[in-house]
mmCIF file of C-alpha atoms in Angstrom:
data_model
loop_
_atom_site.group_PDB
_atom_site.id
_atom_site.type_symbol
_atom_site.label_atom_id
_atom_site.label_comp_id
_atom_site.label_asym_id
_atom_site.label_seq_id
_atom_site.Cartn_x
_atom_site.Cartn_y
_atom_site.Cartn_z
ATOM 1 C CA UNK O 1 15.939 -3.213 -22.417
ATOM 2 C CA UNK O 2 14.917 -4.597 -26.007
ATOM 3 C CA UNK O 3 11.941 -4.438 -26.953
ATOM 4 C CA UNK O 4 10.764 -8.219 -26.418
ATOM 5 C CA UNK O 5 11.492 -7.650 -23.174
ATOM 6 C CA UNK O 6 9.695 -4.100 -23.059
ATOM 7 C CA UNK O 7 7.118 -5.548 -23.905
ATOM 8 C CA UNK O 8 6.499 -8.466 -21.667
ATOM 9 C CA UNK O 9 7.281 -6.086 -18.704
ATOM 10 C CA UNK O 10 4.101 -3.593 -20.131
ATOM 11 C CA UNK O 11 2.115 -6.525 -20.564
ATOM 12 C CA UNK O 12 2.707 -8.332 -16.980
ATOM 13 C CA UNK O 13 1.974 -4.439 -15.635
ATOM 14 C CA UNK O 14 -1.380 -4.293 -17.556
ATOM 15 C CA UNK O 15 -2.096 -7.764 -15.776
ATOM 16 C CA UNK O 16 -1.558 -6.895 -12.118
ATOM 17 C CA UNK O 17 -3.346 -3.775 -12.741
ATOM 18 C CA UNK O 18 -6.199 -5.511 -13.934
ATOM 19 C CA UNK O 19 -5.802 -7.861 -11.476
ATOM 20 C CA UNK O 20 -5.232 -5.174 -8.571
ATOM 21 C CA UNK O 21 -8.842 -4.049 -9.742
ATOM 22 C CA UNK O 22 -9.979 -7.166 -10.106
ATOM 23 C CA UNK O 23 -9.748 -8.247 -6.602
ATOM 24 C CA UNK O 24 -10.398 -5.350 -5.288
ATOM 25 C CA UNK O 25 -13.744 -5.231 -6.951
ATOM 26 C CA UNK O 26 -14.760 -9.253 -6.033
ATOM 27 C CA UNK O 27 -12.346 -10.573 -3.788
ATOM 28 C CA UNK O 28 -10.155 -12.623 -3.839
ATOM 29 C CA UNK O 29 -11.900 -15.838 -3.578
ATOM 30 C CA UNK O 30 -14.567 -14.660 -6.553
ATOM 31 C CA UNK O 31 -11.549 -13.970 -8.831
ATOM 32 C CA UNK O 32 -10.907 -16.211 -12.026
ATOM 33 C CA UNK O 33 -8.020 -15.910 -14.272
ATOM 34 C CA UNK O 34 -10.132 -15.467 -17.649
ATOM 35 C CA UNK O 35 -11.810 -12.452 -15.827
ATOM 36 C CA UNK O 36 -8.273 -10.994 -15.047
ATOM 37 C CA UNK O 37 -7.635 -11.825 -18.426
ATOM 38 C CA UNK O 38 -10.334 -9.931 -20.187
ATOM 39 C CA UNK O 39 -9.919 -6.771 -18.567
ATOM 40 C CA UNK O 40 -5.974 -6.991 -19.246
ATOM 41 C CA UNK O 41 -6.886 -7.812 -22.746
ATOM 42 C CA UNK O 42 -5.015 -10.765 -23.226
ATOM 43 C CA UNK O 43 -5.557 -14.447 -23.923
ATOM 44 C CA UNK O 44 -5.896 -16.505 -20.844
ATOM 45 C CA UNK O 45 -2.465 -18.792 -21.920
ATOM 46 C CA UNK O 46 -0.673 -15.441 -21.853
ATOM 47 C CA UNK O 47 -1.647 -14.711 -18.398
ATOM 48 C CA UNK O 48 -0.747 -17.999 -17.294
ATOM 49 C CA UNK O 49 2.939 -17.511 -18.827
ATOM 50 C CA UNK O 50 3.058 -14.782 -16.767
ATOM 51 C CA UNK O 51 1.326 -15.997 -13.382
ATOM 52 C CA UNK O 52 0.626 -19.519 -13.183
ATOM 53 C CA UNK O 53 -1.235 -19.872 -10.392
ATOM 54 C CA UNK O 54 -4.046 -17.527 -8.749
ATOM 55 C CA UNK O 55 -1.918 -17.305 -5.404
ATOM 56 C CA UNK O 56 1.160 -15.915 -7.400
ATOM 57 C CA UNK O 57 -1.010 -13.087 -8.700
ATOM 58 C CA UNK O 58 -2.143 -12.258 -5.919
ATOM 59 C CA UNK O 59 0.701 -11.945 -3.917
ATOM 60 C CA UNK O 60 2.421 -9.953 -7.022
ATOM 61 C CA UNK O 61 -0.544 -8.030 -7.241
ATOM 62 C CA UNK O 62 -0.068 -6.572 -3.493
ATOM 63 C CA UNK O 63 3.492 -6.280 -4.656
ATOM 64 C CA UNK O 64 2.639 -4.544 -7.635
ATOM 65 C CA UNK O 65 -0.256 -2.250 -5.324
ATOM 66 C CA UNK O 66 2.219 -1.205 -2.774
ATOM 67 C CA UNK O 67 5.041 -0.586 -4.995
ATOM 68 C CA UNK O 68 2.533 2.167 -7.246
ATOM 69 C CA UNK O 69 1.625 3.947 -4.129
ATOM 70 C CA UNK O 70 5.058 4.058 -2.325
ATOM 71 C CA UNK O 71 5.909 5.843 -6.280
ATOM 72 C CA UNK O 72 8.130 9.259 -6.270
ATOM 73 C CA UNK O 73 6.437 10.427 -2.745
ATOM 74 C CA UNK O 74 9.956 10.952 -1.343
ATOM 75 C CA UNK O 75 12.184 10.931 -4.622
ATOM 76 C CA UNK O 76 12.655 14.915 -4.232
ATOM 77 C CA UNK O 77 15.918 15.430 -1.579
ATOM 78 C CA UNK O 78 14.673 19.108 -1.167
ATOM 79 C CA UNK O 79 11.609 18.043 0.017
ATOM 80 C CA UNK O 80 11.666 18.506 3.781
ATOM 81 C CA UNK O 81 10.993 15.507 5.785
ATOM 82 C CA UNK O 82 8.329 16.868 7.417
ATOM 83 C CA UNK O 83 6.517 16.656 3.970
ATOM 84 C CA UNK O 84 7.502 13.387 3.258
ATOM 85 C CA UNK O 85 6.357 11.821 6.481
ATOM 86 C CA UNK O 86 3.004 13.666 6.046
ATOM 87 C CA UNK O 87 2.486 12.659 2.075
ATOM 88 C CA UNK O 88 3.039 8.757 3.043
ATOM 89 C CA UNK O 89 0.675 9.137 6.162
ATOM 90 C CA UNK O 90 -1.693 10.327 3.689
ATOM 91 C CA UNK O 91 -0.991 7.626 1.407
ATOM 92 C CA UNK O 92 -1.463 4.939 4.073
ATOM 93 C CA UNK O 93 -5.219 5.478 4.093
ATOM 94 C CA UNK O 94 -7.981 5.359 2.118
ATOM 95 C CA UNK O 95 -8.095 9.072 0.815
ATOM 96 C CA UNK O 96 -8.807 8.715 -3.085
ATOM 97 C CA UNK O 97 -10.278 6.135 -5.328
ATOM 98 C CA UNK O 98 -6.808 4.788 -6.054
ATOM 99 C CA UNK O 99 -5.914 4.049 -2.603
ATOM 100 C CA UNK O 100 -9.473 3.084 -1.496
ATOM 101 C CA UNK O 101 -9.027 0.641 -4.112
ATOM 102 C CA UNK O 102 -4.889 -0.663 -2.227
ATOM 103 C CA UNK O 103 -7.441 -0.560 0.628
ATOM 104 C CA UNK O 104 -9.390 -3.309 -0.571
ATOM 105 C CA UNK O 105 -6.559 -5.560 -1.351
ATOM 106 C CA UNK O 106 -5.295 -4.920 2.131
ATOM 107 C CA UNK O 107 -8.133 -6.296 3.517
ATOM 108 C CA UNK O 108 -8.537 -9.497 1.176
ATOM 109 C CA UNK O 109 -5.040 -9.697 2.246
ATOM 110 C CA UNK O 110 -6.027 -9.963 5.833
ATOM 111 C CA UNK O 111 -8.615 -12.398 5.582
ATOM 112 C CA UNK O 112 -6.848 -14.648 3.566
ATOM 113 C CA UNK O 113 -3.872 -14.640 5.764
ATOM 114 C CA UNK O 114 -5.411 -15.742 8.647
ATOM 115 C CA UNK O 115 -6.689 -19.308 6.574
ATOM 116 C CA UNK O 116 -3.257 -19.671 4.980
ATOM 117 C CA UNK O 117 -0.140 -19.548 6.193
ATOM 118 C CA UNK O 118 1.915 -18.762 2.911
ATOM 119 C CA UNK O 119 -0.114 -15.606 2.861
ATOM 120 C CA UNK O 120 0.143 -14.712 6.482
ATOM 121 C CA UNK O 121 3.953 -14.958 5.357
ATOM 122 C CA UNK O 122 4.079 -13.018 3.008
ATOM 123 C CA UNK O 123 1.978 -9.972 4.746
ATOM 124 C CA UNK O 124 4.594 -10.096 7.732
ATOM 125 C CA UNK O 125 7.006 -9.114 5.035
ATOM 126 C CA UNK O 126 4.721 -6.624 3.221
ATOM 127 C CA UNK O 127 4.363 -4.876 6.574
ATOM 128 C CA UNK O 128 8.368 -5.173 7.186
ATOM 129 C CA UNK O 129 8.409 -3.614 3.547
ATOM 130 C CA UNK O 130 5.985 -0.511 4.615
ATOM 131 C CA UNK O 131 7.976 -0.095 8.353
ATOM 132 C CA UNK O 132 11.126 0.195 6.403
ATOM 133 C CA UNK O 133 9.671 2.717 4.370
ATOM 134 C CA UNK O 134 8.083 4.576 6.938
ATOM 135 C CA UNK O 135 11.168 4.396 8.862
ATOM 136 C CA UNK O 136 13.115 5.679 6.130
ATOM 137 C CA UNK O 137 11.381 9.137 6.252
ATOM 138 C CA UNK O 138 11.859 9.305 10.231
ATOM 139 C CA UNK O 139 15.562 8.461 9.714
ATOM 140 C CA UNK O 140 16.012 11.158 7.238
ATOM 141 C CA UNK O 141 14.584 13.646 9.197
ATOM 142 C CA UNK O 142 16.702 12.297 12.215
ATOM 143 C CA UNK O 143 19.627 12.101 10.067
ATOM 144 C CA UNK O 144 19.174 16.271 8.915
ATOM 145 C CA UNK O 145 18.631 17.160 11.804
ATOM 146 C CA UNK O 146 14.742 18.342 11.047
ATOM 147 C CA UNK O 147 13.199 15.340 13.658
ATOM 148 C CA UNK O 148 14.513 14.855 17.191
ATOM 149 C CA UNK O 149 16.228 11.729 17.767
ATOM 150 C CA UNK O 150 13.282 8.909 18.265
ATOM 151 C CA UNK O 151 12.880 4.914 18.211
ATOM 152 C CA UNK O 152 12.057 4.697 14.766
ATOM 153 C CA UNK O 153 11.124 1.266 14.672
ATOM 154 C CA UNK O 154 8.250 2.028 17.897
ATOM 155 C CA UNK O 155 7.162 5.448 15.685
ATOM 156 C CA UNK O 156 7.079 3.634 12.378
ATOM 157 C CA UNK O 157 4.779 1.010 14.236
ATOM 158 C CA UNK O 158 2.519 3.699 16.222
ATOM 159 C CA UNK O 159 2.299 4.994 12.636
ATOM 160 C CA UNK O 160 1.165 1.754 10.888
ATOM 161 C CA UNK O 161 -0.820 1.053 13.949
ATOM 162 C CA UNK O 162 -2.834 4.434 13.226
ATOM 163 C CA UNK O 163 -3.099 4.206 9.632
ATOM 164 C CA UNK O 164 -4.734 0.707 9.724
ATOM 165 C CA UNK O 165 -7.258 1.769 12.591
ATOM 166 C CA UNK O 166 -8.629 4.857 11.307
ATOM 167 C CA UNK O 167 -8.115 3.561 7.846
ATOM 168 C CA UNK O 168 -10.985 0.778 8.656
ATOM 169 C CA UNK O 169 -13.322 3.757 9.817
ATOM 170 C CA UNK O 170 -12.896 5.576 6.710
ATOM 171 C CA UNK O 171 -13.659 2.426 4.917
ATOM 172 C CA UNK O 172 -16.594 1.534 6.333
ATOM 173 C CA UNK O 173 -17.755 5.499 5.753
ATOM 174 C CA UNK O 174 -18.059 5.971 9.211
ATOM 175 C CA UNK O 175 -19.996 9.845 9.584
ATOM 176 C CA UNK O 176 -17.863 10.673 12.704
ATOM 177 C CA UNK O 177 -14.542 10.068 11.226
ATOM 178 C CA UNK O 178 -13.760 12.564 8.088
ATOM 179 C CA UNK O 179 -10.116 12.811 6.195
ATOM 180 C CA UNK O 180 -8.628 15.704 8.008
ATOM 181 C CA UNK O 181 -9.957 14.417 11.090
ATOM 182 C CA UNK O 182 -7.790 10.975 11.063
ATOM 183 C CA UNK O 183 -4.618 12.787 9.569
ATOM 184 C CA UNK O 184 -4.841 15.245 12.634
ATOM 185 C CA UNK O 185 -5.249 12.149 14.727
ATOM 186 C CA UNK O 186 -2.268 10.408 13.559
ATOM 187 C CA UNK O 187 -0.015 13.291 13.165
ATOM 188 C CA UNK O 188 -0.676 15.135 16.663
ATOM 189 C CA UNK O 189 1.514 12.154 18.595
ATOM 190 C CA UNK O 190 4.394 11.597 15.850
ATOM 191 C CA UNK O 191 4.935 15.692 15.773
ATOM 192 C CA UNK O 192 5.483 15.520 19.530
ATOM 193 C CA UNK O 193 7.679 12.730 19.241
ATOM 194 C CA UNK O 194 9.849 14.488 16.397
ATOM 195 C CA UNK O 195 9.471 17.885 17.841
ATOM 196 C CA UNK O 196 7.366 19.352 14.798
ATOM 197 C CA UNK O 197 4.272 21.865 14.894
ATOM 198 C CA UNK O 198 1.132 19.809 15.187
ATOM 199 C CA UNK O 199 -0.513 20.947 12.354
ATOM 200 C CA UNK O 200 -0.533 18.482 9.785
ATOM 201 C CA UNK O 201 1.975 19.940 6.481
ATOM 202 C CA UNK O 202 1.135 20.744 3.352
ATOM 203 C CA UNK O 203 1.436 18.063 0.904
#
């Protein structure tokens, strides 16, 4: 890559980060290019050669969001499965400031795609995106012979299914619910499916 070109791919990655926060921080509906702009510190014409339309940043925002968090969890081939399974459960909720923050955008994402139906679209896909990677780990395990044989696609959805409920308690700072509590929860079923001890792994 020269460095014309490194450069406009750090400076449409400064954007969506900015953006990511952005939204995350005002919602959607609140958000205004120039804003996005100033915290990405660059002129409001650049952004617009980049994204021209708030809808397209969005939507490569959530890209973006997903894309940083799905990051080197299961890069290592040493790693046992069991480990990656657990570190992307963990990274499906809301369990640091960085993915309270995806959390946020998940939700304006929900809200919006149930007024429009380009964005409804597109979060079918982004949830096809996380099954696949959820059902990646189960498949490797499967595949090594670590995980009994399962339905991946019904475990990757009990999964998802888990993550967004107890996700929404932690979000809403519910007293009951606490971190360890929900991973517990959502591990206890998928290690008796696989065949695994039911205490959640290290990570």
């Amino acid at each position: 890559m020269d460095t014309r070109a490194r450069t406009a791919e750090e400076t449409r990655e400064r954007i969506l980060s900015a953006a990511c926060g952005a939204i995350a921080e005002v919602g959607f509906e609140k958000i205004r290019m120039k804003m996005v702009a100033e915290r990405a510190g660059v002129s409001t014409a650049l952004l617009h050669y980049h994204f021209d339309t708030r809808e397209k940043l969005f939507t490569e925002a959530m890209t973006h969001s997903f894309a940083t968090s799905a990051l080197g969890l299961d890069d290592d081939v040493t790693t046992p499965s069991a480990v990656v399974l657990a570190r992307i459960v963990h990274s499906l909720l809301p369990t640091d400031p960085e993915l309270r923050q995806d959390w946020r955008l998940w939700q304006e994402l929900w809200v919006r795609s149930l007024r429009d139906e380009k964005t409804r679209v597109f979060a079918v896909d982004l949830y096809a995106e996380l099954h696949a990677w959820v059902g990646g780990a189960i498949e490797r395990g499967v595949a090594s012979g670590e995980f009994r044989p399962v339905d991946v696609g019904r475990l990757g959805t009990l999964v998802l299914a888990l993550s967004d409920g107890y996700g929404i308690r932690l979000m809403l700072g519910d007293p009951t619910v606490t971190v360890n509590d929900v991973l517990a929860a959502i591990w206890r079923p998928v290690a008796e499916e696989l065949g695994l001890s039911p205490e959640f792994p290290e990570i």
